[in-house]
Structures are given as structure tokens and as C-alpha cells.
Coordinates of C-alpha atoms in Angstrom, one line a residue:
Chain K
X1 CA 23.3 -0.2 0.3
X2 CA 20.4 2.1 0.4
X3 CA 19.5 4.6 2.7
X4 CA 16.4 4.3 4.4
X5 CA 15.7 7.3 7.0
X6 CA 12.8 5.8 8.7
X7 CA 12.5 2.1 8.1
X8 CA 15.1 -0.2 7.7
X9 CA 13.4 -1.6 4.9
X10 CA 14.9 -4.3 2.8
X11 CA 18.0 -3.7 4.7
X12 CA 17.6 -6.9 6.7
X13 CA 17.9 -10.5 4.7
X14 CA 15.9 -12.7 6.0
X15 CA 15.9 -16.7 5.7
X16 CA 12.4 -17.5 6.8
X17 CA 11.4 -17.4 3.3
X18 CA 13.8 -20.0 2.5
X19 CA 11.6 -23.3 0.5
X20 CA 8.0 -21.6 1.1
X21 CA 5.1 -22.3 -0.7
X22 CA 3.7 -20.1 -2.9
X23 CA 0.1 -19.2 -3.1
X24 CA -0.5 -17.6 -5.7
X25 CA 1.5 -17.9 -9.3
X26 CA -0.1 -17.1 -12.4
X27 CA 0.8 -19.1 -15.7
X28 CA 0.3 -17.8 -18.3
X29 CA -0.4 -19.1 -22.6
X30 CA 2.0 -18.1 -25.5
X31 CA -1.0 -17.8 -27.7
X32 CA -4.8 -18.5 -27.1
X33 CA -4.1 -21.7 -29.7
X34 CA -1.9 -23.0 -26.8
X35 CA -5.7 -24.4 -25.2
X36 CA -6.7 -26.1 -29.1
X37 CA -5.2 -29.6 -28.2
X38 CA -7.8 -29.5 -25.2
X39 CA -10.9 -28.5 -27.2
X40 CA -12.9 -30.8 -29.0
X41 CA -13.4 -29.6 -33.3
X42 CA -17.0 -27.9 -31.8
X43 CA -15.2 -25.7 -29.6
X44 CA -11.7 -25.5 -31.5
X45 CA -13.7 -23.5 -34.5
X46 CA -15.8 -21.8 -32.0
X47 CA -12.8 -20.5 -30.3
X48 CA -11.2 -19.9 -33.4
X49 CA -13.9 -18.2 -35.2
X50 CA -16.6 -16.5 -32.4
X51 CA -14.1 -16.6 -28.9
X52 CA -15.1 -15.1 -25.8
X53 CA -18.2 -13.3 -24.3
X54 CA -17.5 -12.1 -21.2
X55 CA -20.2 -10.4 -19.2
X56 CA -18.1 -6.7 -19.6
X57 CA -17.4 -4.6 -22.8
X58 CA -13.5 -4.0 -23.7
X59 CA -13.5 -8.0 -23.9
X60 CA -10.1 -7.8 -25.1
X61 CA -8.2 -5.8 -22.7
X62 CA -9.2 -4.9 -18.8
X63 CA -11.7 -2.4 -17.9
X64 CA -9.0 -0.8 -15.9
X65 CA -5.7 -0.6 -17.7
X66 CA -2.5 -0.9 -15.8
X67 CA 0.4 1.3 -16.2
X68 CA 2.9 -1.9 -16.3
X69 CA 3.5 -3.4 -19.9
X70 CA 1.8 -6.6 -20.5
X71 CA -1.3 -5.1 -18.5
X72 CA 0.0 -5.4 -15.3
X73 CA 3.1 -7.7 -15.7
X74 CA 6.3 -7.4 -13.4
X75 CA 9.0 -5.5 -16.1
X76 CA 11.2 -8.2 -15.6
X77 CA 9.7 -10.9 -16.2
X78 CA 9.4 -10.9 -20.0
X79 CA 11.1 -14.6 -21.2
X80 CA 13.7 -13.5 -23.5
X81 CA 12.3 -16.2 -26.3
X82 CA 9.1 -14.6 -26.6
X83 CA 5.5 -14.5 -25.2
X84 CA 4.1 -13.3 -21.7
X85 CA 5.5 -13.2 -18.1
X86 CA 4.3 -16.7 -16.7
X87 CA 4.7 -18.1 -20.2
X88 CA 8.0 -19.9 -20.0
X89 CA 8.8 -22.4 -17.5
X90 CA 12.5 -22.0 -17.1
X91 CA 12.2 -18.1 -16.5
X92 CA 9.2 -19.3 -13.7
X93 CA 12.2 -21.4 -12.1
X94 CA 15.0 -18.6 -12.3
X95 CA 12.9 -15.8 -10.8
X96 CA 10.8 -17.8 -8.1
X97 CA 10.9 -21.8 -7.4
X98 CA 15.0 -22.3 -8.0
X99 CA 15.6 -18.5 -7.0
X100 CA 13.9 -18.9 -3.4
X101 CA 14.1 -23.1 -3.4
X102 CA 10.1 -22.6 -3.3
X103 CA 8.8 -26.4 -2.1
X104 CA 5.6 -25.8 -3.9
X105 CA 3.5 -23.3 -6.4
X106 CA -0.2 -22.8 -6.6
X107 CA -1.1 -22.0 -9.9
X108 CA -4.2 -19.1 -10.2
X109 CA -4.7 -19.4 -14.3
X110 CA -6.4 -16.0 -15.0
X111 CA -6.7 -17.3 -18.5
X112 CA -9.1 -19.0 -20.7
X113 CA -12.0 -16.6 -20.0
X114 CA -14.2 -19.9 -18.3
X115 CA -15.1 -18.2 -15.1
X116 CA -17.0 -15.1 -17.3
X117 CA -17.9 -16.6 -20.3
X118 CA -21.9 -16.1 -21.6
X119 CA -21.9 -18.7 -23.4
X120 CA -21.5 -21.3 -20.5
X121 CA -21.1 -24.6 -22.4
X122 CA -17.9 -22.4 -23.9
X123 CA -16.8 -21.8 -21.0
X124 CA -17.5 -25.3 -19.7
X125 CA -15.3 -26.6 -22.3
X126 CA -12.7 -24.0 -21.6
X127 CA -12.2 -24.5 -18.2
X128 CA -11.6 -28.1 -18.8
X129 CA -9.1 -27.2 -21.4
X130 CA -7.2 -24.8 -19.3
X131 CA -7.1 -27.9 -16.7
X132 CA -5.4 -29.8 -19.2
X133 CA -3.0 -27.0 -20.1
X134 CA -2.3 -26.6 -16.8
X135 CA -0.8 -29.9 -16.5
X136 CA 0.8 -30.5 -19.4
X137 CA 2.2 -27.3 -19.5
X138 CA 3.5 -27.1 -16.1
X139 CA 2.3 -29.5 -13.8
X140 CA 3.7 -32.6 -15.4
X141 CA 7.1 -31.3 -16.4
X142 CA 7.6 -29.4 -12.9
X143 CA 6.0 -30.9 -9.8
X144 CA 6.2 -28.1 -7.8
X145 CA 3.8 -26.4 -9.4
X146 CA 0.0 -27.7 -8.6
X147 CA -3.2 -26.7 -10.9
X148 CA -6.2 -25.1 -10.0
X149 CA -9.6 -27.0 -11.0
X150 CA -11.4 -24.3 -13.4
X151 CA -15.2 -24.1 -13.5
X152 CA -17.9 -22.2 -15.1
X153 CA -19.6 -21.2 -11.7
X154 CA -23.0 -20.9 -13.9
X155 CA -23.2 -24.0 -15.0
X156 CA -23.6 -26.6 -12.2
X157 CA -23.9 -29.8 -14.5
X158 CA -20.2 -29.5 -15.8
X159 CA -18.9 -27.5 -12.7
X160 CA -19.6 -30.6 -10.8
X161 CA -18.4 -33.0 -13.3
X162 CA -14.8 -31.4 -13.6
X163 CA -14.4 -31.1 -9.9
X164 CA -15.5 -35.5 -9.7
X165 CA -13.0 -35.8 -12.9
X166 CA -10.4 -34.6 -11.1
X167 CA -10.6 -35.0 -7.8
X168 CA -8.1 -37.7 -6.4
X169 CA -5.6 -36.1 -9.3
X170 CA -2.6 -34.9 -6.7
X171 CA -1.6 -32.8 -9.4
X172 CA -4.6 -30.4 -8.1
X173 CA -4.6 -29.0 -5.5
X174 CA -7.8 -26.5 -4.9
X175 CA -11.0 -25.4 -7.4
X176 CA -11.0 -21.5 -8.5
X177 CA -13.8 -19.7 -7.9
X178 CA -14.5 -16.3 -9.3
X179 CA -15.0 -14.0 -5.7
X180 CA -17.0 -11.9 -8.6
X181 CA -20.1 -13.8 -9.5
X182 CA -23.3 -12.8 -10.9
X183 CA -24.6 -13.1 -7.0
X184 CA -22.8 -13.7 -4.1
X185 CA -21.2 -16.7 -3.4
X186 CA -23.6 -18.4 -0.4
X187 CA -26.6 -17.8 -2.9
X188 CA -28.3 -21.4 -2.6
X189 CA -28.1 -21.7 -6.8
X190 CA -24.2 -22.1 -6.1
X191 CA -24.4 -24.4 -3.3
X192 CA -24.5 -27.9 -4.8
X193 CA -20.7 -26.8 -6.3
X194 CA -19.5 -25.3 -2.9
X195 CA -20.6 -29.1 -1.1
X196 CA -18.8 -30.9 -3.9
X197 CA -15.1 -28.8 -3.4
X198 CA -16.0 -30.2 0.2
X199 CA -17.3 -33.5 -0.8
X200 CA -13.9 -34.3 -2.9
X201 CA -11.4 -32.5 -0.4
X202 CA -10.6 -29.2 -2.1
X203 CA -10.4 -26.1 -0.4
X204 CA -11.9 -23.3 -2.2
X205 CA -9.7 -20.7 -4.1
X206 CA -11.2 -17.0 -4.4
X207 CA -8.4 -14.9 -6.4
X208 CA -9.7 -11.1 -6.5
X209 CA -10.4 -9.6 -9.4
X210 CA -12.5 -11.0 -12.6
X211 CA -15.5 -9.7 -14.4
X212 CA -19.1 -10.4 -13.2
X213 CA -20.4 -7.3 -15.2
X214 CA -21.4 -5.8 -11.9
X215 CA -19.2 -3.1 -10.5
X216 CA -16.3 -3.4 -8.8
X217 CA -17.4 -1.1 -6.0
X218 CA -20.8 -1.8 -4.1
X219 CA -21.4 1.8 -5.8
X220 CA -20.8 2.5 -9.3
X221 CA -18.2 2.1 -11.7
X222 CA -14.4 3.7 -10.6
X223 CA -12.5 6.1 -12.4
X224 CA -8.9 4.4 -12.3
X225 CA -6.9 1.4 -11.5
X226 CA -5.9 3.1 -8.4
X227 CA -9.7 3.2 -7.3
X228 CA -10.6 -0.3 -9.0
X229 CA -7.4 -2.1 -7.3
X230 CA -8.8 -1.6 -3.5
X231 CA -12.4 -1.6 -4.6
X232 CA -11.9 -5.3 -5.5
X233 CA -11.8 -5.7 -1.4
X234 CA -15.4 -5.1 -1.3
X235 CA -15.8 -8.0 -3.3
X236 CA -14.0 -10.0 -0.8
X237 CA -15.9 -9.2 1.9
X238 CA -19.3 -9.7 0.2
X239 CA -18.3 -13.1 0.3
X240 CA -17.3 -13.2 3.0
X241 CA -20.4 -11.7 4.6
X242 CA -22.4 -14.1 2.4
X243 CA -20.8 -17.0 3.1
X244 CA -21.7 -16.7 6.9
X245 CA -24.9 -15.3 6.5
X246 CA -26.4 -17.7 4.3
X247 CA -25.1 -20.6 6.9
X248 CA -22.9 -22.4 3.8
X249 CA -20.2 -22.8 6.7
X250 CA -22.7 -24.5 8.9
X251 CA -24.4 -26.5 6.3
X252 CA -20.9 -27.5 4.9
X253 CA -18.9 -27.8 7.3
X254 CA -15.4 -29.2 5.6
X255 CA -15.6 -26.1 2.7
X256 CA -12.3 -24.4 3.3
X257 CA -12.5 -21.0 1.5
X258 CA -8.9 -19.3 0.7
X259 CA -9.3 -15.5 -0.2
X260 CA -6.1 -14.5 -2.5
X261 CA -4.6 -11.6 -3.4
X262 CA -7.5 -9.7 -1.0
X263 CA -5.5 -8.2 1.7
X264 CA -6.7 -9.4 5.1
X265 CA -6.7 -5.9 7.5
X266 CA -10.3 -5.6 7.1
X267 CA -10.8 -8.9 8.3
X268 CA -11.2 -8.1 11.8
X269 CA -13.4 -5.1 11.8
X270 CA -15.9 -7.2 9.1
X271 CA -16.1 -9.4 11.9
X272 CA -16.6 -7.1 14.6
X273 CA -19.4 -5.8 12.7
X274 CA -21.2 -8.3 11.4
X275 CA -20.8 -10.1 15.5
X276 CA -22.2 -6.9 16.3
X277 CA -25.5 -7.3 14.7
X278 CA -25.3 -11.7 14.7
X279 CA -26.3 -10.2 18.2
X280 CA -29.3 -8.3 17.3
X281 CA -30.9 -9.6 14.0
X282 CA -30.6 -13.6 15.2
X283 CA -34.4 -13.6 14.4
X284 CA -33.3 -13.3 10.5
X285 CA -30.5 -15.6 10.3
X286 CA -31.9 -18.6 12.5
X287 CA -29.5 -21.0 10.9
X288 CA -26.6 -18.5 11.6
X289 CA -25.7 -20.6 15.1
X290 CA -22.4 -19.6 16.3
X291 CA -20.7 -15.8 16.2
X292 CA -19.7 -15.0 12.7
X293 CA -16.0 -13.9 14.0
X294 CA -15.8 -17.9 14.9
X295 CA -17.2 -19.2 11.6
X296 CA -14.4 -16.9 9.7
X297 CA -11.6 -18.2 11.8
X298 CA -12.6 -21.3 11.2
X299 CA -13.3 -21.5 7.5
X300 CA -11.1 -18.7 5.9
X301 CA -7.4 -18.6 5.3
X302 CA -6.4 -15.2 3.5
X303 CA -2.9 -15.0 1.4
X304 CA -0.5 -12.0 1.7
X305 CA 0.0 -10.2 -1.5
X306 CA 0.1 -7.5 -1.9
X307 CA 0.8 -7.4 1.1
X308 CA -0.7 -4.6 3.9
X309 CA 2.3 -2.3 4.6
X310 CA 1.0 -0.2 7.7
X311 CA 2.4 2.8 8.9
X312 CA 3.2 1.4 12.3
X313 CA 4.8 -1.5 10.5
X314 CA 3.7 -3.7 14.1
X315 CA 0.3 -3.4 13.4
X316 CA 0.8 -6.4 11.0
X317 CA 1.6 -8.3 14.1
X318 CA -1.9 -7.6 15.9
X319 CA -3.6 -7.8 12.4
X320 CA -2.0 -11.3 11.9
X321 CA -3.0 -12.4 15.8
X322 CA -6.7 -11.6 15.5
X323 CA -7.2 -13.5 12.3
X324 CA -4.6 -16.3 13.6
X325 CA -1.3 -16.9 12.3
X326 CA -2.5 -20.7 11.2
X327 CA -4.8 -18.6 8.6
X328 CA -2.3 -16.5 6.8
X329 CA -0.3 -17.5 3.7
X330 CA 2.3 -16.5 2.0
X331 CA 1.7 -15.2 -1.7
X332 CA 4.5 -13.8 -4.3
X333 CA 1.8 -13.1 -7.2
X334 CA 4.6 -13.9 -9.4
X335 CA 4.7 -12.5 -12.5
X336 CA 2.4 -9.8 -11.7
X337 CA 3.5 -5.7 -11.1
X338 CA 2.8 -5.4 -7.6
X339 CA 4.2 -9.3 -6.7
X340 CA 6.0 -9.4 -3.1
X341 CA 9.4 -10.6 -3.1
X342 CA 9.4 -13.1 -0.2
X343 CA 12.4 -11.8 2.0
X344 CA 10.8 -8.5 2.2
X345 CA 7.3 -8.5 1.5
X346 CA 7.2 -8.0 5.8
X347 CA 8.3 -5.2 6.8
X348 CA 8.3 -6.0 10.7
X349 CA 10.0 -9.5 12.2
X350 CA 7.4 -12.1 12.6
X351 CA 7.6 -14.3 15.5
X352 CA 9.7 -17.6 14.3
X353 CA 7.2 -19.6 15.0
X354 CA 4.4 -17.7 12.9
X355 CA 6.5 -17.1 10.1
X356 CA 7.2 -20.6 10.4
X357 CA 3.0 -21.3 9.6
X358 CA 2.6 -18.5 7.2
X359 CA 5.4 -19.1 4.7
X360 CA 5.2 -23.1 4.9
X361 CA 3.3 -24.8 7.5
X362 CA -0.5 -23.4 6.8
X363 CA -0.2 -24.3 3.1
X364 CA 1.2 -27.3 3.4
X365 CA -1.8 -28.9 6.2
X366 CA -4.4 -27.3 4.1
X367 CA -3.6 -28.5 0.8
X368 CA -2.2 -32.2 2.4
X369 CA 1.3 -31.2 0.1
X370 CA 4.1 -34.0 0.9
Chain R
X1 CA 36.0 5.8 -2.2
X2 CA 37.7 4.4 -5.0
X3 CA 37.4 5.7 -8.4
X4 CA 36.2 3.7 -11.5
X5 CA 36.0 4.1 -15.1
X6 CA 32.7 2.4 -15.9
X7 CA 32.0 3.5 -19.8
X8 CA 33.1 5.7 -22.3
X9 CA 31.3 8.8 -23.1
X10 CA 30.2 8.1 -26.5
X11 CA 28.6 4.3 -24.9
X12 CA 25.9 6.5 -22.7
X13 CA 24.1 8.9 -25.3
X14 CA 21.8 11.9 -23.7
X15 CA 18.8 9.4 -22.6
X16 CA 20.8 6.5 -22.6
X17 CA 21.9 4.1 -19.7
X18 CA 24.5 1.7 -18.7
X19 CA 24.4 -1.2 -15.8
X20 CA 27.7 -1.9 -14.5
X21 CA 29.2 -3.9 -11.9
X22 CA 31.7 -2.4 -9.4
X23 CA 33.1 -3.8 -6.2
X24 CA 30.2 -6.2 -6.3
X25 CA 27.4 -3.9 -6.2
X26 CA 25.0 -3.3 -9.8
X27 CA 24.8 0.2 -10.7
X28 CA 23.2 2.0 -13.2
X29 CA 24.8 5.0 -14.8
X30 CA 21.9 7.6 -16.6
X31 CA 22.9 10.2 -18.8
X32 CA 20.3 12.8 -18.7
X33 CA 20.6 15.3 -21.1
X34 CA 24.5 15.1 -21.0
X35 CA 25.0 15.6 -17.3
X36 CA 25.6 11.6 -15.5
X37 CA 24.3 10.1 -12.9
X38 CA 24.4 6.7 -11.1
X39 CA 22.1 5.0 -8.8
X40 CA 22.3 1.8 -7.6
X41 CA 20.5 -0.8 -9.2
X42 CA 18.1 -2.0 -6.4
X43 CA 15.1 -0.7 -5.6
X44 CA 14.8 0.4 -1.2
X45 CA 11.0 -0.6 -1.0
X46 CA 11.5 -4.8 -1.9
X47 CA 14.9 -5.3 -4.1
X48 CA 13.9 -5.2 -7.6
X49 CA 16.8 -4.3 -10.5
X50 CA 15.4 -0.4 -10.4
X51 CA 17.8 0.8 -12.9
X52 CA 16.2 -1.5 -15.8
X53 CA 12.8 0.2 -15.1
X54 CA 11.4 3.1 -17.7
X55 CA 12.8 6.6 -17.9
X56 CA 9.5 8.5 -17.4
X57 CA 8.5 12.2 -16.5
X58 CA 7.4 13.8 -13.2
X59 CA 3.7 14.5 -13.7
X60 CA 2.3 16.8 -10.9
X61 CA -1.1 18.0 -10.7
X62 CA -1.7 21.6 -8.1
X63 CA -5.0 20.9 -8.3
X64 CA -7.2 18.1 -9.6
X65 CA -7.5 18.0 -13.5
X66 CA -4.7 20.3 -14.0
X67 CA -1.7 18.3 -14.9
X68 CA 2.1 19.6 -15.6
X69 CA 4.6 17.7 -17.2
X70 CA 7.7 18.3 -15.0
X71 CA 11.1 17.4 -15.6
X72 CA 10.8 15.7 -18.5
X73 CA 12.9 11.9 -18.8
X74 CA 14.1 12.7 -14.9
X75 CA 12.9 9.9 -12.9
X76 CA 13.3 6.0 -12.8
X77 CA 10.2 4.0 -12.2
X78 CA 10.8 0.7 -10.5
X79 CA 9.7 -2.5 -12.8
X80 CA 8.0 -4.1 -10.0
X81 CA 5.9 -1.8 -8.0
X82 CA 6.0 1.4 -9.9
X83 CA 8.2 3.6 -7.1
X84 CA 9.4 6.2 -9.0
X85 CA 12.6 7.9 -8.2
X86 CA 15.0 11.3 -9.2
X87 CA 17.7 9.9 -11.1
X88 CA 19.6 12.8 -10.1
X89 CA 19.4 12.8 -6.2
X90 CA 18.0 9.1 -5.7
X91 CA 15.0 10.5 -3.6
X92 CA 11.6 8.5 -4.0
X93 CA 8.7 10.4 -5.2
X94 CA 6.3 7.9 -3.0
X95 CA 7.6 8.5 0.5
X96 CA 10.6 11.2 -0.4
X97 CA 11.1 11.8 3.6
X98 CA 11.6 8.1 4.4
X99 CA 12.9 5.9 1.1
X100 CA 16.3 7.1 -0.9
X101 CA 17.9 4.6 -3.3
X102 CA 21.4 5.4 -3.2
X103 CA 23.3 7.2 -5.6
X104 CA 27.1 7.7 -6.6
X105 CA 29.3 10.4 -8.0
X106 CA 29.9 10.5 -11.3
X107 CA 32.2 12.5 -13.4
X108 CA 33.8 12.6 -17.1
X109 CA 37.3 12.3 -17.4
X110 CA 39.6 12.6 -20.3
X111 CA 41.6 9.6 -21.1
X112 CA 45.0 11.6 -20.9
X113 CA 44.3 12.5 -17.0
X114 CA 42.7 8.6 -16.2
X115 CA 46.1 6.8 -17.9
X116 CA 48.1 8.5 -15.1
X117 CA 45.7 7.5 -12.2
X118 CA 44.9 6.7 -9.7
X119 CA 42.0 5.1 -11.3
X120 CA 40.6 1.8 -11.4
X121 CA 39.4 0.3 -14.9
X122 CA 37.2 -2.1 -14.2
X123 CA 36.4 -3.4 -18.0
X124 CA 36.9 -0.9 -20.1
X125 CA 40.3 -0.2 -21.6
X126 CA 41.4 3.5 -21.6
X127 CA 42.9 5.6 -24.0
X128 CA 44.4 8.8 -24.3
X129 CA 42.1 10.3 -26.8
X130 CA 38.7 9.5 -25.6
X131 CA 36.9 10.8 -22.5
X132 CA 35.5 8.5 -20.1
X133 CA 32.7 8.2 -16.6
X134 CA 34.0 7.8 -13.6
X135 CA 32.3 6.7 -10.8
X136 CA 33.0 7.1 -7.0
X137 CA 32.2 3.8 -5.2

């Protein structure tokens, strides 16, 4: 065993975990050719022969690289056959679903390139094809894992068609949204999508990170991955603050918005600020009605990863109270360096009954799973 | 404590590594420069294999923008989350008054001394004219 001096760390197995739901697993392609069977010839040779235009320079690598081969992969994740962490289905099953008997997977696809591409009716036709990867490559041969719907946030026309075409389809489960858009997200130019995740039952899924072309930081451009990794936060709470501001929650009220991989500590003191001024600047936000800290604990549910690991490792427990144990999920990130393993992502006991919600029950409701 | 021949010298090169199982527990046995040391293959912050992570450098910076390289090939950094640890001593470079990944003794042995005992060989045959590591679990 290890010896821990303060903590007791990972010294303490827990079972909680055991047949979670995971919110957050990344798949990822062998090649880029793996999409070609789900491209018409137009966008094949375009793919093929132009590619991607994201809206940042360095379009073939991250602005930020990570330390972790693979840009950020978990070291021991590589499949043995060849190609990326996330790649191979029977390594997903050994390290995570047969590994902790996980009930369910959400797939976040951070490939593809739809969600920043210029050329939108590219990215359109990506986002459908990474949709059809996503099933054939995973969600038809292994059930437990459930696709994402990908759209091309700037182009409403074929957003909304992809979110009718599959909506209905069990094998999705949720519609990705980039938490990084060219505005934020309760603009009224993005509305018409938001009501239509409503309209057809899916909860919205915000997974940090992507590239808008904008900043990551509400102040300039960072200097390392160390500074761009929490930065991303801020885009979290821009929509967050956007969100309630613009009265989206109000004017639609079944949109279920699911913030992953965005921490969740600064949930509470967002709220107490911006309830702090609701107060005071009604006058400007007429169609705000209720106290923002109500609209969030209503609409939002946050996932772990990377999980907060306070100093006071208890803290978690009041964190987790204010924003209510029914909103909190729990989130591996699998194959990604700074993934939680589920028995001891915690580093405090949760209540039975909470871990109960967090690791199973929450996930399961929201996404009507089983 | 129990003592087991895990390896021959000549298997571990100056650099080189070894992951061995003894009394059920993973271990991995470093040799750094030709002294050995073992650690045990699980990482204190959230269980990963740490001994399959990279072999990297301490790099310390007194002040910001001057960097030193520090003992070089020295630490073990953790394939999940990037902890790095001494090889040598187990301590964690991250939180070094709280984390410690445990370590074991090691020692070399010459074949002639192991063949009378009392040493346990877990895989690895012994002869009299090699020398061999021993570790203390």
C-alpha cells in the first residue's frame, strides 16, 4: 500500500461506483477517412483535398499543447493494434464499461471539426457524418455507449434538420453544443436550435473546451495549458450567465443544459452574484422573472471531471448541497490525461444516498436511459 | 519482509525498468544510473500503473524564466495525471508533505550467495555465476 500522511487517499475502495453511468467518454477515429463512408463525393473530395477551417491558426494541432502524448491522451490507453486512445472498442471495454460494469457511456466526439468549421455547409455535412460514425462505430456494436447529436451551431437550417433526423433515435441521447461560440449561447440568433433540443427531448450537452477564435480567457490570450485549462471556466460561466439573462430558461422552459468537464465550485458564488444584482438591475432584464440562483438549479446539471479536489476535502459536500445533489454527475473523461477513475475521483464519503444520484440516478432520469 | 529475486542485473540496464509481481502487489524496479530502486506500481493520488509512466527530469525554476535541469532521468511521472515522483525515495513532487508512493529495498546479489538462501525466486531461475536484484517486500 501507499503511504499517505495527510489524506487517506485512494486507500479506501469504494463500491458506489459500481455500474455508473458515464458522462463523458470521448471516441475517438483511426484516421480522418474513417468519416468518408458518411460524406457524400462533394464533401469526400473536399475533405480529402481542402479539409478543415477552423476559426483559430495551428488548425492541425491545439493552441495549447499538452504535455501527455497523443495531445492530452491518458499514457495507458494506447490500443496495442494501432491508432488513438478512444479508437478501439475492446480497449474502451477493458479500461472503463467491463472494468467498472459502467450501465451506460455518453459519447462527447471532439472530432470531425463541425462545431468550428468556416465553411458551415462542411461542417454541416461533418457533423452528420460523425453522427453516423458514432453509431456504426460504437453505438450499434456496444449499446452502452449512446451518441451525441453534432451540429454546426452557425448554421440553423441543418442544425435543426439533424436534431428532427434524429430525434426519436434511442441510440442518442443529448445534442453537443460548443460552450465556445462565436457569441454566447442565449444570443437570440441561436435560439430557434436551443427550442428544438427542447422541442424533441434532448438535453443540451456543453463539453468545455473548443475553438471560437475568441480567447479563452474574458482577457487575452494565455501563456500555457496550465493557464488555458481553468480559463476554459470562464467560458462556462458566460453561458451560464447568458443563458439566464437573456430569459432562454424562461422562454424555454424544458431546455435542460448539462455543463461537462467545467468543474462546478464556482457555481454557487456565480449565483450569488448575479442574485445580487437580479435584485438591483430588474429594470434591464424585465423578462428575467424569478432569482437567477433558482433558474440554474433548475436548468443546469454539471458533470464531475476533473473533479474539484479542495483542501478541506468536505468542502465538496457543501459545494455539492448548494447546487443539489440531483444536479451532479459523474464523469470519467475516459481516455483523456486528467480522466477520474471512478472509486477515487472523491476524496471525501458522500452520503449513500447522494452518491447514489450522482454516479447513477441523475443520468439515468435526465437522459430517460432503461 | 521476505526477500525476492525479481531480475537479473544484466535485464535492467542504467535507464532501464522492470514491472514485477511479488506477493500480489505490481512493482516497478528502476535502475538509475546503476544504483536500483523499486516503487510500487500504483500511483497514491487515484491508482493509475505509475511505474509505466515516462522517466523525466526535475525542472526547477528559483525564479521565473530561469530554469535548471535537476536530477536528470530521476523522477517517474504518472500516465494519468502527470504527478511526478523521486524514483529514489517515492516522495511526490506535487504535494511532497502529504502523497508518498511507496517504495522497497532493493539490493544486488551475486548468484553464489542467493543459491544458499534464504531467498525467494519468484520467476527467475538463479545461477551461481550471475548477479541478481533483490527486493525486500
Amino acid at each position: 500500500m501507499n503511504v499517505a500522511l495527510r489524506d487517506p487517499r485512494i486507500d479506501r475502495p469504494a463500491q458506489a461506483h459500481l455500474g455508473f453511468i458515464d458522462c463523458d467518454v470521448h471516441p475517438y477515429f483511426r484516421t480522418p477517412a474513417d468519416f468518408d463512408p458518411f460524406l457524400s463525393q462533394r464533401w469526400r473530395e473536399h475533405r480529402q483535398s481542402i479539409g478543415g477551417r477552423p476559426r483559430q491558426g495551428l488548425a492541425k494541432t491545439s493552441l495549447y499543447p499538452r504535455m501527455s502524448p497523443g495531445n492530452g491522451m491518458r499514457g495507458d490507453a494506447w490500443p496495442k493494434n494501432g491508432g488513438p486512445p478512444g479508437s478501439d472498442l475492446g480497449l474502451i471495454r477493458e479500461q472503463l464499461l467491463d472494468l467498472f460494469d459502467v450501465r451506460y457511456g455518453l459519447l462527447a466526439p471532439l472530432v470531425g471539426g463541425a462545431a468550428a468549421e468556416r465553411n458551415v455547409e462542411f461542417g454541416a455535412a461533418m457533423a452528420v457524418a460523425v453522427n453516423d460514425w458514432q453509431c456504426a462505430a460504437f453505438c450499434d456494436p456496444e449499446p452502452r455507449l449512446k451518441a451525441s447529436v453534432q451540429i454546426t451551431l452557425e448554421h440553423e437550417e441543418s442544425a435543426l434538420a439533424e436534431i428532427e433526423r434524429r430525434a426519436g433515435d434511442a441510440r442518442f441521447a443529448q445534442v453537443n453544443i460548443p460552450p465556445r461560440g462565436l457569441e454566447p449561447l442565449g444570443r437570440h440568433r441561436y435560439r430557434k436550435i436551443l427550442a428544438a433540443c427542447a422541442a424533441n427531448g434532448f438535453p443540451i450537452s456543453l463539453h468545455l473546451g473548443g475553438t471560437s477564435g475568441h480567447a479563452s480567457t474574458g482577457g487575452g490570450w494565455p501563456s500555457f495549458y496550465h493557464e488555458e485549462h481553468p480559463s476554459y471556466v470562464q467560458s462556462m460561466q458566460t453561458l451560464v450567465i447568458s443563458l439566464v439573462c437573456e430569459g432562454v430558461l424562461d422562454e424555454i422552459p424544458d431546455l435542460k443544459v448539462v455543463m461537462v468537464e467545467g468543474g462546478f465550485a464556482w457555481l454557487p458564488s456565480l449565483a450569488w452574484r448575479l442574485d445580487k444584482h437580479w435584485k438591483r438591475l430588474k429594470a434591464e432584464v424585465p423578462g428575467l422573472k424569478r432569482a437567477p440562483s433558482e433558474v440554474i438549479r433548475e436548468h443546469f446539471w454539471v458533470t464531475t471531471q476533473p473533479i474539484e479536489e479542495p483542501e478541506r476535502p468536505e468542502d465538496m459536500l457543501r459545494i455539492i448541497e448548494w447546487i443539489g445533489p440531483e444536479r451532479v454527475m459523474f464523469s470519467t473523461d475516459y481516455p483523456h490525461w486528467d480522466q477520474d477513475d471512478p472509486r477515487y475521483a472523491f476524496k471525501v464519503q458522500l452520503p449513500e444516498e447522494w452518491a447514489r444520484l450522482i454516479y447513477r440516478e441523475n443520468a439515468r432520469a435526465l437522459y430517460r436511459l432503461d | 519482509m521476505a526477500k525476492h529475486v525479481v531480475a537479473t542485473v544484466a535485464e535492467i540496464p542504467p535507464g532501464g525498468r522492470k514491472i514485477v509481481t511479488v506477493r500480489g502487489r505490481e512493482i516497478g524496479v528502476f535502475n538509475l544510473g546503476g544504483a536500483f530502486h523499486a516503487l510500487i506500481n500504483r500511483c497514491p493520488h487515484q491508482g493509475a500503473a505509475l511505474c509505466t509512466g515516462a522517466i523525466v527530469s526535475r525542472l526547477e525554476a528559483p525564479v521565473p524564466g530561469e530554469y535548471r535541469l535537476t536530477r536528470p532521468d530521476t523522477m517517474i511521472r504518472c500516465p494519468w495525471h502527470c504527478w511526478e515522483f523521486d524514483i529514489a525515495t517515492g516522495q511526490s513532487w506535487c504535494e511532497p508533505d502529504d502523497v508518498k508512493a511507496r517504495t522497497y529495498n532493493v539490493s544486488v546479489e551475486p548468484g553464489e550467495a542467493l543459491a544458499k538462501g534464504p531467498f525467494t525466486a519468484e520467476t527467475v531461475p538463479v545461477s551461481v555465476e550471475q548477479d541478481y536484484v533483490v527486493v525486500e517486500v
